[in-house]
Coordinates of C-alpha atoms and ligand atoms in Angstrom, one line a residue:
Chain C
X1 CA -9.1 16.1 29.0
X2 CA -10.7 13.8 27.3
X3 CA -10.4 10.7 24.7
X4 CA -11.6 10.5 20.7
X5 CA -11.6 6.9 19.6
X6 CA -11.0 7.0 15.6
X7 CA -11.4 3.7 14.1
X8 CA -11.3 0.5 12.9
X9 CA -13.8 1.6 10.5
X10 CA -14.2 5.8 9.8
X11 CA -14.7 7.6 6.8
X12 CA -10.9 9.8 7.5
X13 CA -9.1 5.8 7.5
X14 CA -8.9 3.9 4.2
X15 CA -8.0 0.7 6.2
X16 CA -9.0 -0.5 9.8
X17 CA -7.0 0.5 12.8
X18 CA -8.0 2.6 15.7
X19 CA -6.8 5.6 16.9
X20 CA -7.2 7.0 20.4
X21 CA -6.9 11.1 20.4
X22 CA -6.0 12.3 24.4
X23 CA -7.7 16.2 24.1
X24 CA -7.8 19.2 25.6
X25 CA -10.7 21.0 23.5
X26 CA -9.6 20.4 20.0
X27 CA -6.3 20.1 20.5
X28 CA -4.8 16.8 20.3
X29 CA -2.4 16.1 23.1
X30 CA -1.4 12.4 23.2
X31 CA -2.5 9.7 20.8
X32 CA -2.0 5.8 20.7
X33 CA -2.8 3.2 18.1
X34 CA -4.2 -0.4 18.3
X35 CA -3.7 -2.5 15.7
X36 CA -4.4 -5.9 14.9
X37 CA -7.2 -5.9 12.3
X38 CA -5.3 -6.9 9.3
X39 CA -3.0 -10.1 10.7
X40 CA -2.5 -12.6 8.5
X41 CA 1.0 -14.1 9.7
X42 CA 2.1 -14.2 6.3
X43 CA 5.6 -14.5 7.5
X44 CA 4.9 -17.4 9.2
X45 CA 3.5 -19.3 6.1
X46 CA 6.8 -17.9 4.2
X47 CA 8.4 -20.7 6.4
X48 CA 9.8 -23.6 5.1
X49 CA 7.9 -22.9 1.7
X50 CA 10.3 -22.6 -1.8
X51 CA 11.2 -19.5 -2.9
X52 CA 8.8 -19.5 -6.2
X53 CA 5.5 -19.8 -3.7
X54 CA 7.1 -16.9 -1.5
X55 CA 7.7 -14.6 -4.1
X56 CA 3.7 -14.8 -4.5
X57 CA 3.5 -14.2 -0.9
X58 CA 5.4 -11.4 -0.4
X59 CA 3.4 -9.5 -2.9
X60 CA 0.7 -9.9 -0.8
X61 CA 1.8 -8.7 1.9
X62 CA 1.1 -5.3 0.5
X63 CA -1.1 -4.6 -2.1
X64 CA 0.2 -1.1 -3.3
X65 CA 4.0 -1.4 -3.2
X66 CA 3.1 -5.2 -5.1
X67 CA 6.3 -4.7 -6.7
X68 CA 8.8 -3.8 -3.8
X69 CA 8.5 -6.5 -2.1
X70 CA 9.0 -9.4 -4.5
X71 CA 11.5 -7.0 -6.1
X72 CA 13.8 -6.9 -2.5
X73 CA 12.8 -11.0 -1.5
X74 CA 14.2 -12.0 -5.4
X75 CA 17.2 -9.2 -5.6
X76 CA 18.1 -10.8 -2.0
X77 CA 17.9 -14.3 -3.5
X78 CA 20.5 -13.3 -6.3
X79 CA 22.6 -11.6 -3.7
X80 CA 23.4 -14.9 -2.2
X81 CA 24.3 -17.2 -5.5
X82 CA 26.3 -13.6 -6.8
X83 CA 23.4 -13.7 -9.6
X84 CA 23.6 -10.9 -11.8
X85 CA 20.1 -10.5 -14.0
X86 CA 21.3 -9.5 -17.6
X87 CA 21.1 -5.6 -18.3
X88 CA 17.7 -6.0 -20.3
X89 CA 16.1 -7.3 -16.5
X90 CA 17.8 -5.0 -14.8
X91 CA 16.3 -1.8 -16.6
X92 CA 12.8 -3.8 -16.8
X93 CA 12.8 -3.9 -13.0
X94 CA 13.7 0.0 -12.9
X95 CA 10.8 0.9 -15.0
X96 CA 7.8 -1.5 -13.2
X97 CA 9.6 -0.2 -9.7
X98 CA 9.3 3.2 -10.7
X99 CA 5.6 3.1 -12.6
X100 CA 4.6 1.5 -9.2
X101 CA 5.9 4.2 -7.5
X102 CA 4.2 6.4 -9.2
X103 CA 1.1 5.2 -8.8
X104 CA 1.4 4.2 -4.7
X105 CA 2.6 8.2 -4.3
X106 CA -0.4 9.4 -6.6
X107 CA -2.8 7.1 -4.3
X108 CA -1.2 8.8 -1.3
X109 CA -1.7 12.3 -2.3
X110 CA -5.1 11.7 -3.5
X111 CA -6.2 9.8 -0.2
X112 CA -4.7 13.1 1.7
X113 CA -6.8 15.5 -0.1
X114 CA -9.8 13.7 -0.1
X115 CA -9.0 13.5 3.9
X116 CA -8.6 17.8 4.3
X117 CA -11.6 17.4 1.9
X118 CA -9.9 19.0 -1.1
X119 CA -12.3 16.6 -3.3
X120 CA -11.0 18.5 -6.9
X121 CA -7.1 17.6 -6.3
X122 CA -8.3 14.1 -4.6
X123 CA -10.3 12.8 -8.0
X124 CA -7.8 14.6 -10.5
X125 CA -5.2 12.7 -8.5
X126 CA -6.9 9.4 -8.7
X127 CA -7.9 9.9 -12.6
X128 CA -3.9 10.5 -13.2
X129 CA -3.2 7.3 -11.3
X130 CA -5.7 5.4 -13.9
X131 CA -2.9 6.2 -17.1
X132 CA -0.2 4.4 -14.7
X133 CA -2.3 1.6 -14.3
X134 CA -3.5 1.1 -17.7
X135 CA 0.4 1.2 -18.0
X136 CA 1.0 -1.2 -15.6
X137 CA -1.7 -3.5 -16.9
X138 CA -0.6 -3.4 -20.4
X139 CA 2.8 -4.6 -19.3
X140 CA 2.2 -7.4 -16.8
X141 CA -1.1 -8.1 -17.7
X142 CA -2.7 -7.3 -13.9
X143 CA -3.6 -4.0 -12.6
X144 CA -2.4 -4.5 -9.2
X145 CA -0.1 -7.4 -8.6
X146 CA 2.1 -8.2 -11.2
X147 CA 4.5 -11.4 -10.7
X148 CA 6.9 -9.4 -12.3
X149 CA 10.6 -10.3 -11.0
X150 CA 11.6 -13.6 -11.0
X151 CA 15.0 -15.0 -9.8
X152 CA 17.7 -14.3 -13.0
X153 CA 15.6 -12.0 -14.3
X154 CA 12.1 -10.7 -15.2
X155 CA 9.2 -12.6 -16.6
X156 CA 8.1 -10.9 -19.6
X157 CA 9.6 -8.9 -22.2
X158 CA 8.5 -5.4 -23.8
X159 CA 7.4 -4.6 -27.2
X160 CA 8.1 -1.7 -29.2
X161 CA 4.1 -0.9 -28.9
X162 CA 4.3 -1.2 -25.1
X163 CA 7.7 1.5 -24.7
X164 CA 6.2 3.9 -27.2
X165 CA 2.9 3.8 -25.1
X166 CA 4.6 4.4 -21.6
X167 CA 6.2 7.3 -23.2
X168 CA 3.1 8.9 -24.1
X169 CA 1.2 8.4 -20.9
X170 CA 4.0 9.8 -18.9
X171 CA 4.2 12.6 -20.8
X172 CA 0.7 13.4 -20.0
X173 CA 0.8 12.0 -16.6
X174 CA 3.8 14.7 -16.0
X175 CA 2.2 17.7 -17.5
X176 CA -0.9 17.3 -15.0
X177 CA 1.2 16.5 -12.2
X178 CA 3.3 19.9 -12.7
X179 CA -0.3 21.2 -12.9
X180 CA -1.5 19.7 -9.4
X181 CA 2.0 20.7 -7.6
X182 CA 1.2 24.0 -8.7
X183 CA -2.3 24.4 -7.1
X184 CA -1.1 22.5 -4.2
X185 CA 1.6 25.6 -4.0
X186 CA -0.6 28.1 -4.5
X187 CA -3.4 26.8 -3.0
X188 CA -4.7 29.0 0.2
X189 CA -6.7 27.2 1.6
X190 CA -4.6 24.1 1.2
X191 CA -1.6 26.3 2.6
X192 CA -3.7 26.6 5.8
X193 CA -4.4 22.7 6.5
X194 CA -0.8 21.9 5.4
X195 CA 1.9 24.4 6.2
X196 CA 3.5 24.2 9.9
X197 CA 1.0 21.6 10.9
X198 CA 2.6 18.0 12.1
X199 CA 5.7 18.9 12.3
X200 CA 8.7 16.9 13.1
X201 CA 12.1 17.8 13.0
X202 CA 15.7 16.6 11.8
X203 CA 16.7 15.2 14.8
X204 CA 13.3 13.7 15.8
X205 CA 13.1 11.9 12.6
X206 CA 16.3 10.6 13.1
X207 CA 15.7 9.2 16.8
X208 CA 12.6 7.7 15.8
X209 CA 14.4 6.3 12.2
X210 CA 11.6 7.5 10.0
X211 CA 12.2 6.3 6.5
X212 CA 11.2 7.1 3.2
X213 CA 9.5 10.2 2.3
X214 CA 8.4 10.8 5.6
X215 CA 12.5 11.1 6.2
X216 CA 12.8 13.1 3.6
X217 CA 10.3 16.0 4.0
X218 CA 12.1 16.7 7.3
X219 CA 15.4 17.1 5.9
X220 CA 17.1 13.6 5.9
X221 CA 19.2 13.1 2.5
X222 CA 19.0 9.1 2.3
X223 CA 17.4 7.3 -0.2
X224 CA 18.1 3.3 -1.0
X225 CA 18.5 3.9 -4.1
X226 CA 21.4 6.0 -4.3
X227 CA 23.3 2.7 -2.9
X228 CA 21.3 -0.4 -5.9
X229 CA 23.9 -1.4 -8.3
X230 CA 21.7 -0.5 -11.3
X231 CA 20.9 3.5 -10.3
X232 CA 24.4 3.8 -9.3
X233 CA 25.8 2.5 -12.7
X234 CA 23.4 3.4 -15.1
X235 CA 21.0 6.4 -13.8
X236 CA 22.5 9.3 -11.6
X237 CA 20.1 9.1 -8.7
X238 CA 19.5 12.5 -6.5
X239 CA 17.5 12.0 -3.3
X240 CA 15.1 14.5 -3.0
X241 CA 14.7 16.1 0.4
X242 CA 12.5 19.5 1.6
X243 CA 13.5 20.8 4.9
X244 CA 9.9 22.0 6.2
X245 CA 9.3 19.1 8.4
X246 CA 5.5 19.4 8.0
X247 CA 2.6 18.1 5.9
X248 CA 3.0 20.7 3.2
X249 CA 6.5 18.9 2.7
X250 CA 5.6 15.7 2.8
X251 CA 3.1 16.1 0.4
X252 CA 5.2 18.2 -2.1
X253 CA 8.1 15.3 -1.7
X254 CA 5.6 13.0 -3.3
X255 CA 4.4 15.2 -6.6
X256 CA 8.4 15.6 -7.1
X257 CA 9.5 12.3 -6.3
X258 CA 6.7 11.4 -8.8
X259 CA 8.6 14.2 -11.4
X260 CA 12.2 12.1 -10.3
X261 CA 10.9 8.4 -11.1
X262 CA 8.9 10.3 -14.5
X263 CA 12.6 11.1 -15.7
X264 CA 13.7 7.4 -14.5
X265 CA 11.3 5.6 -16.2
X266 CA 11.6 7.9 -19.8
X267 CA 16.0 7.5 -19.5
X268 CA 15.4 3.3 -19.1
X269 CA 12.9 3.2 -21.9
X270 CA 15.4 5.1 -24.3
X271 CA 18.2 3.7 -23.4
X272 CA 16.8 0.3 -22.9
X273 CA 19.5 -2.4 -24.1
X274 CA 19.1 -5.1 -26.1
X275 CA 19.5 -8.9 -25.2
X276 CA 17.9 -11.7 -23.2
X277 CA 15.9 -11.1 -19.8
X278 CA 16.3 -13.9 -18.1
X279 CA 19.2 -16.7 -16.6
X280 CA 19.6 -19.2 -15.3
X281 CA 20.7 -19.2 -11.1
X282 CA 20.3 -22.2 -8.9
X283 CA 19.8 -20.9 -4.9
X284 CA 21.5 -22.4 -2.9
X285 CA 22.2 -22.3 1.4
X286 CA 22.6 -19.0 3.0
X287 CA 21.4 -15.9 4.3
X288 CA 20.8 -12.3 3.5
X289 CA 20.2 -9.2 4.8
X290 CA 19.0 -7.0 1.8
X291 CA 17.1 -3.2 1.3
X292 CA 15.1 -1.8 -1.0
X293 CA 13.6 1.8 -1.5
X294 CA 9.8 1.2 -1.6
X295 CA 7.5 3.9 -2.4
X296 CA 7.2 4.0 1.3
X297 CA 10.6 3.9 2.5
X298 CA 13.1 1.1 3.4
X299 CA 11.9 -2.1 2.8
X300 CA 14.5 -4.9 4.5
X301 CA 14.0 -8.4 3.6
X302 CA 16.1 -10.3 6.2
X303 CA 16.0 -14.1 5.6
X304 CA 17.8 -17.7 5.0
X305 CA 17.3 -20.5 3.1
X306 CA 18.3 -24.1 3.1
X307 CA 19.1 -26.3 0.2
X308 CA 17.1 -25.7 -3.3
X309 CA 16.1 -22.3 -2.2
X310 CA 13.6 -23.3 0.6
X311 CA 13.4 -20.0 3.2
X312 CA 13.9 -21.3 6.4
X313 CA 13.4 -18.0 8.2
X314 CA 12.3 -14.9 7.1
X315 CA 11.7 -11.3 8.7
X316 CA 10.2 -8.3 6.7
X317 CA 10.5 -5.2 8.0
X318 CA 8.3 -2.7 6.5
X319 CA 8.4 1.3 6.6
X320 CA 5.1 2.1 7.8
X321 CA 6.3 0.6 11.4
X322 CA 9.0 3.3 11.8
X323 CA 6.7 5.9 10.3
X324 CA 3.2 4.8 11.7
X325 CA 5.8 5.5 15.5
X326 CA 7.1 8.8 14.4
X327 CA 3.5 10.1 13.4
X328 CA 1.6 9.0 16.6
X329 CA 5.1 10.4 18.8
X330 CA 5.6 13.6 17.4
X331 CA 3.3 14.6 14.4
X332 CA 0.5 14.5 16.7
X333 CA 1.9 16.4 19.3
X334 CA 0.9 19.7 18.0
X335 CA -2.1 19.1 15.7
X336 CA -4.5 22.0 16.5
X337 CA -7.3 20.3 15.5
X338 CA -8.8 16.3 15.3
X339 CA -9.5 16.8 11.5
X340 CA -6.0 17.6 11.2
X341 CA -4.9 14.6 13.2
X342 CA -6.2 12.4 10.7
X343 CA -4.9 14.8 7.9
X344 CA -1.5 14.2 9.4
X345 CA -2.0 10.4 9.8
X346 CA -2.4 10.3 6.0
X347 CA 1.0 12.2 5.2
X348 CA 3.0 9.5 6.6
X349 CA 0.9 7.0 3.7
X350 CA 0.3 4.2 6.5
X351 CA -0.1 1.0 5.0
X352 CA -1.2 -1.5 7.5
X353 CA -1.3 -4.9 5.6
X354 CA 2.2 -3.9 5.6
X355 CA 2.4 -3.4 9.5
X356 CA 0.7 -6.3 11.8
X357 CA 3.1 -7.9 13.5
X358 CA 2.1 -10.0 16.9
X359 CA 4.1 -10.7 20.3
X360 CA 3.5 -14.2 21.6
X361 CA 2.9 -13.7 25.4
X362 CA 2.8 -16.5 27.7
X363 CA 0.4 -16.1 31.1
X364 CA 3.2 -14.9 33.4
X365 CA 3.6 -12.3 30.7
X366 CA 6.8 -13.4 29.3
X367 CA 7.7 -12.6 26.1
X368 CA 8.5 -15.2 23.7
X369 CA 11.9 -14.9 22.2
X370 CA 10.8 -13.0 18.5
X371 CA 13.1 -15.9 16.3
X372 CA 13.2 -14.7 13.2
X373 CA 16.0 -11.4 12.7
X374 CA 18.2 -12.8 15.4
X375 CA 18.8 -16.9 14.0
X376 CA 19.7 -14.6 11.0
X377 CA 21.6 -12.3 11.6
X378 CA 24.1 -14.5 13.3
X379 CA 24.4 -16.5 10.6
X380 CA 24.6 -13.5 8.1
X381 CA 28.1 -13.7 6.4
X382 CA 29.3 -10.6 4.8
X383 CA 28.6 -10.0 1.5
X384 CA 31.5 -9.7 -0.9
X385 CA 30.2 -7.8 -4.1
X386 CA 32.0 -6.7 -7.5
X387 CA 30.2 -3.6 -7.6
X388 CA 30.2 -0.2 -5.3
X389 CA 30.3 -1.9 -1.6
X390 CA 26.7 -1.3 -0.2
Chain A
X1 CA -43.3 1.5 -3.1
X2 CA -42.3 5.1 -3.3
X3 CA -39.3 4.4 -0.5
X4 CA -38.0 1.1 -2.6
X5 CA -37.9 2.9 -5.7
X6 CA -35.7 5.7 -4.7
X7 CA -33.8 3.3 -2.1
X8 CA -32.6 1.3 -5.2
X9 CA -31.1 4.6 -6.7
X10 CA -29.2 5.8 -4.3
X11 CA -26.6 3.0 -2.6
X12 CA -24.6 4.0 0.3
X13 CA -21.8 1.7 0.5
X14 CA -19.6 1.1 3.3
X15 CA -16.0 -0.6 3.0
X16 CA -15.0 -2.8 5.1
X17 CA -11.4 -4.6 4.9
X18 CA -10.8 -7.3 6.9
X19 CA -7.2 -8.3 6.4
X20 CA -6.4 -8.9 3.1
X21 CA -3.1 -6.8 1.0
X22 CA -4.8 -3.9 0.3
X23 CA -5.1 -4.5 -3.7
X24 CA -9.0 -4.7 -3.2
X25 CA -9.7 -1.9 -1.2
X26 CA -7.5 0.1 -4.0
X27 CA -9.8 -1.3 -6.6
X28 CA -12.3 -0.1 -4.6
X29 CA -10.7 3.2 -4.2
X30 CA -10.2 3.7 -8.1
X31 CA -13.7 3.3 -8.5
X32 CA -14.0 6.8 -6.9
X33 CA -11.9 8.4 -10.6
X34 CA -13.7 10.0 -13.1
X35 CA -13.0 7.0 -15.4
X36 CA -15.5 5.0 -13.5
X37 CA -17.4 7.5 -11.5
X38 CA -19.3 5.5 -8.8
X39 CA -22.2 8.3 -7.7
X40 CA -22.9 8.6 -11.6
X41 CA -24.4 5.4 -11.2
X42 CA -26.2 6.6 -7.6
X43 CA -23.9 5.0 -5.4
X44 CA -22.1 6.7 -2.5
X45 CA -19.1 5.9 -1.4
X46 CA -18.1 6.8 2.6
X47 CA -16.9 4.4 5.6
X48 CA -19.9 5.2 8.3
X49 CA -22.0 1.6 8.6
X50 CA -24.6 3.3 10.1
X51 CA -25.7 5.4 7.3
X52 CA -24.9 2.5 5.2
X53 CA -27.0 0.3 2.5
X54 CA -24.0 -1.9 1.5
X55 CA -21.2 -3.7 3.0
X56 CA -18.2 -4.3 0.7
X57 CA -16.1 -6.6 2.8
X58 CA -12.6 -7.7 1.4
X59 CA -9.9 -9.4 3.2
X60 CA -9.6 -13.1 5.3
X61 CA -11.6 -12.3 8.4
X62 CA -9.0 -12.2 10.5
X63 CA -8.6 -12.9 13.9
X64 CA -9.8 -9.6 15.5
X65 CA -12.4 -9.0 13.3
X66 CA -14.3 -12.9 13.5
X67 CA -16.9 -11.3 16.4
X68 CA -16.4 -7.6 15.5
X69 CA -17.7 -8.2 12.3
X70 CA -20.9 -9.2 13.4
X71 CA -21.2 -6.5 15.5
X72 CA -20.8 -4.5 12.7
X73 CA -23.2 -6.0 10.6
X74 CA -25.6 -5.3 13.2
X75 CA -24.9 -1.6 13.2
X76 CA -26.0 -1.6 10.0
X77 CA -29.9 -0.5 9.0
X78 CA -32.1 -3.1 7.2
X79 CA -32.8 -3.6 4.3
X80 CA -28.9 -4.3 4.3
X81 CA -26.9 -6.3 1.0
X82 CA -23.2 -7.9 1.9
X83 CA -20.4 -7.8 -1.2
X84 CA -17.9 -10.2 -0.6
X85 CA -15.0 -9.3 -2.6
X86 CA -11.6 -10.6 -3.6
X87 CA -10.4 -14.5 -3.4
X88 CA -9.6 -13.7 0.1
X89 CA -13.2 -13.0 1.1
X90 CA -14.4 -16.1 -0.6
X91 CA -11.8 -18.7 0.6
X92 CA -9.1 -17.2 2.3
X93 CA -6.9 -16.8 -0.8
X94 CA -3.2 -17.3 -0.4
X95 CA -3.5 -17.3 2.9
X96 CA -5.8 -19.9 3.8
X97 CA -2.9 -22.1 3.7
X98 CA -2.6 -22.4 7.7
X99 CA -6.2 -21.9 8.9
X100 CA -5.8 -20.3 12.4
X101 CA -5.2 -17.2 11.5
X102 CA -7.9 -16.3 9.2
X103 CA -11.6 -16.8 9.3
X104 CA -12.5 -16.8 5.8
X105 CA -14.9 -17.1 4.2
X106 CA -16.6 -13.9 4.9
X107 CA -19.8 -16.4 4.6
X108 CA -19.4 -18.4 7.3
X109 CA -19.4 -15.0 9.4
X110 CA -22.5 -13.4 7.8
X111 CA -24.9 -13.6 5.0
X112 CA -23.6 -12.6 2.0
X113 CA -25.4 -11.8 -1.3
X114 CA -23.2 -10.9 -3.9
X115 CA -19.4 -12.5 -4.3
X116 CA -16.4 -10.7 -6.8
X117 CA -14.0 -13.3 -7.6
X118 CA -10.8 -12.1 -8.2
X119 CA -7.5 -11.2 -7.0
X120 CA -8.5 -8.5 -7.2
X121 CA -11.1 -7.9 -9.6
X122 CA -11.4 -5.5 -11.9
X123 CA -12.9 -1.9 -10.6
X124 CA -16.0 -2.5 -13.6
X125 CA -16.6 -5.9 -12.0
X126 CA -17.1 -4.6 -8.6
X127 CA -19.5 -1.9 -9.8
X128 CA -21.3 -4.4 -11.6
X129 CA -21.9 -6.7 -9.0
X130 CA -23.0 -3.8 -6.5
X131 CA -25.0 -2.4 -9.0
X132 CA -26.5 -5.5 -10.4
X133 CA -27.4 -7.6 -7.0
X134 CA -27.7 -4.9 -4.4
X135 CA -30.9 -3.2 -5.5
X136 CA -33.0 -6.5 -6.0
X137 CA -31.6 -7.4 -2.4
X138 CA -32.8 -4.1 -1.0
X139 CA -36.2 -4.2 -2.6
X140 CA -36.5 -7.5 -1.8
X141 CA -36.6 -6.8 1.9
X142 CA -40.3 -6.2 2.5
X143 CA -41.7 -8.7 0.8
X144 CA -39.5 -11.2 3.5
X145 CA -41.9 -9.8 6.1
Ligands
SF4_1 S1 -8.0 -11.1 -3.0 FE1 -5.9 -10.7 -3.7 S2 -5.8 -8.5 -4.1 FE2 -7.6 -8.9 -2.9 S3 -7.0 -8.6 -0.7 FE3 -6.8 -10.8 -1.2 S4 -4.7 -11.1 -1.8 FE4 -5.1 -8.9 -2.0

């Protein structure tokens, strides 16, 4: 028996935390993680601020899902005034979600086969990610945060030059992605690092509430976005789900989820309607509990403001906590070999900006009461919505 | 003279992020795509300080890091060049707001020669800077002694 330390810095992690491997030979037979080496308390400054300087914030609390996270802080701001964004804003939001998307699961796949040390796939995937954010660029004018959404609507408006361009990038973007999936399928050497290797079934997923793809590649149908008002009306939104519960699945779920928001993003540009993209809503007191699918899973902005849309308590509840638990508990468990243990770490796409959280401890080693979800969520009032109940 | 020649052609960087959102170390990341193709230009790209010529450091030093980073910086062989990259690395960016928790600038905690402004810069801009300040830093170091 004996102990690994991976971390903060090592050339398997693309961000600082550290990993301690329990062995037996190679064989990895417990695991912990110790974080703490990105904490910025950015909920904490969210306090008391107005909702325009949060909205800034909360992109930062992540820079590769930089649109989920104003997207779900604004969408829950309109679900407490009953705000709807006019349909132009609506389908503007489904296309910058779904590029983003794209380019967070292209990120993912390339960091996990630069980590089994598949360079080719790794730089391909990488160079693919570049056309998504020229795209992404050419829109909002920022390759990677975008100040997008904005309450009533979305700040900027598209041009004729700027649809037919994202139409012709995807089109390339989605002939080399078939091209990847298919020498990640075929691949025999890939087969080897990837099939049976971290697995982690149905029912394990579910005690641990894995979310997002993670979820998915072990055979959980749910997807947030079969439940937003503007997929449920306007695109007919299939989750897609593998049931091989290991890396080879989780990787796969991402090149097709990628295929998914592809045919998203090309049925908003042609049918996108007509008409203003922005109105007016005034915030005003109350409080919200609202989810969003992010490219990482379910992203739950829980929060409530006081007069003139000042949040007076906030909680963000990211994926990677739920998935970051479910790798180190049972992905781990059976991982053959260290390299693969950091192979496996990078299927679950960990972000940790996203992650840090902190318990205040007094000396006697009481806890301190965590405020933020609980003066909430007794204050939450049910929501009463016009559309499909969520 | 033979030594600083080559040393200025091939760049080991290591990257080192120190709390920030992520959106520089991506930058960082794309840099790796054939578009801008970092070891075209002789520089290396891997996370081992100890092997290292470079330091990229991006992110508000935050609160685990304000000795480890030191530490780090140690580990590192001379001649040694810091990049300080992102408005987080050079004031604390959006979250400077309440100072506890982060101890940006990356200056205050070691010497840096280069700074990217930016949030985030531009993947050109960081290779520039790297490319343009870290070899004069690097040959620089024997005439200090
Ligand atoms: S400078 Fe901006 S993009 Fe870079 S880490 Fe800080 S907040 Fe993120």
């Amino acid at each position: 028996m004996s102990y690994v330390p991976i971390g903060p810095i090592h050339p398997g992690l693309k961000e600082p935390l550290r990993i301690k491997l329990k062995t037996e030979g190679e064989r990895v037979v417990d695991a912990e993680v110790d974080l703490g080496y990105f904490y910025r308390g950015a909920e904490q400054l969210a306090r008391g601020k107005p909702w325009q300087k949060v909205a800034y914030l909360a992109e930062r609390v992540c820079g590769i899902c930089s649109d989920a996270h104003p997207h779900t802080l604004i969408e829950g701001l309109e679900r407490i005034v009953d705000c709807e964004p006019p349909l132009r804003a609506q389908f503007s939001r489904v296309i910058m979600g779904e590029l983003n998307r794209i380019h967070s699961h292209l990120i993912a796949n390339a960091i996990w086969f630069l980590a089994v040390e598949h360079e080719t796939l790794g730089i391909y995937n990488l160079n693919t990610r570049e056309k998504v954010m020229d795209l992404l660029e050419m829109i909002s004018g920022n390759r990677v945060l975008y100040s997008w959404n904005i309450v009533g609507g979305v700040r900027m408006d598209f041009k004729e030059s700027h649809l037919k361009k994202i139409l012709d990038n995807l089109a390339e973007v989605e002939s080399e992605v078939y091209r990847y999936r298919k020498m990640f399928k075929t691949g025999a050497l890939l087969g080897l690092r990837s099939k049976d290797i971290g697995k982690m079934t149905k029912e394990e997923a579910i005690e641990v509430r894995a979310v997002g793809p993670t979820a998915r590649g072990s055979g959980i149908k749910f997807d947030w976005r079969t439940k937003h008002p503007t997929y449920v009306d306007h695109f007919d939104f299939k989750p897609i789900w593998r049931d091989e519960c290991d890396n080879y699945a989780r990787v796969m779920m991402r090149f097709d989820e990628i295929l998914e928001s592809i045919k998203i993003v090309k049925k908003a540009v042609d049918e996108l309607p007509d008409g203003p993209i922005r109105k007016e809503c005034e915030i005003p007191r109350g409080s919200v509990d609202y989810r969003y699918e992010a490219p990482r899973g379910e992203l739950a902005y829980i929060f409530e403001t006081a007069k003139h849309g000042i949040i007076k308590e906030i909680t963000i509840r990211t994926p990677t906590i739920m998935n970051l638990e479910a790798c180190v508990r049972y992905m781990f468990k059976d991982s053959p070999t260290i390299a693969d243990a950091i192979a496996i770490y990078q299927t679950i796409d960990p972000c940790i900006a996203c992650t840090e959280r902190v318990v205040i401890v007094d000396e006697n080693g009481n806890r301190q009461d965590f405020r933020g979800v609980h003066t909430v969520l007794r204050n939450l009032k049910p929501f009463k919505s016009k559309k499909k109940d969520r | 003279m033979i030594k600083e020649f080559i040393r200025k052609r091939s760049i080991h960087v290591c990257l080192v992020c120190t709390g920030g959102c992520n959106g520089c170390d991506i930058e960082v990341a794309a840099l790796l795509s054939q578009r801008y193709d970092l070891e075209q230009y002789g520089i290396y790209y891997h996370n081992n300080p100890r092997e290292s010529d470079a330091l990229l450091v991006t992110g508000t030093v935050a609160k685990q890091w304000q000795e480890k980073l030191v530490e780090f910086y140690n580990k590192v062989p001379e001649p040694k060049a810091v990049v300080a990259i992102g408005a987080c690395a050079l004031s604390g960016g959006i979250f400077q707001q309440e100072s506890d928790k982060v101890g940006a600038p990356v200056s205050d905690v070691i010497p840096v020669d280069a700074e990217v402004p930016g949030c985030p810069p531009r993947p050109a801009e960081i290779a520039i800077a790297v490319l343009k300040y870290v070899p004069p830093t690097l040959a620089s170091y024997r005439r200090k002694i």
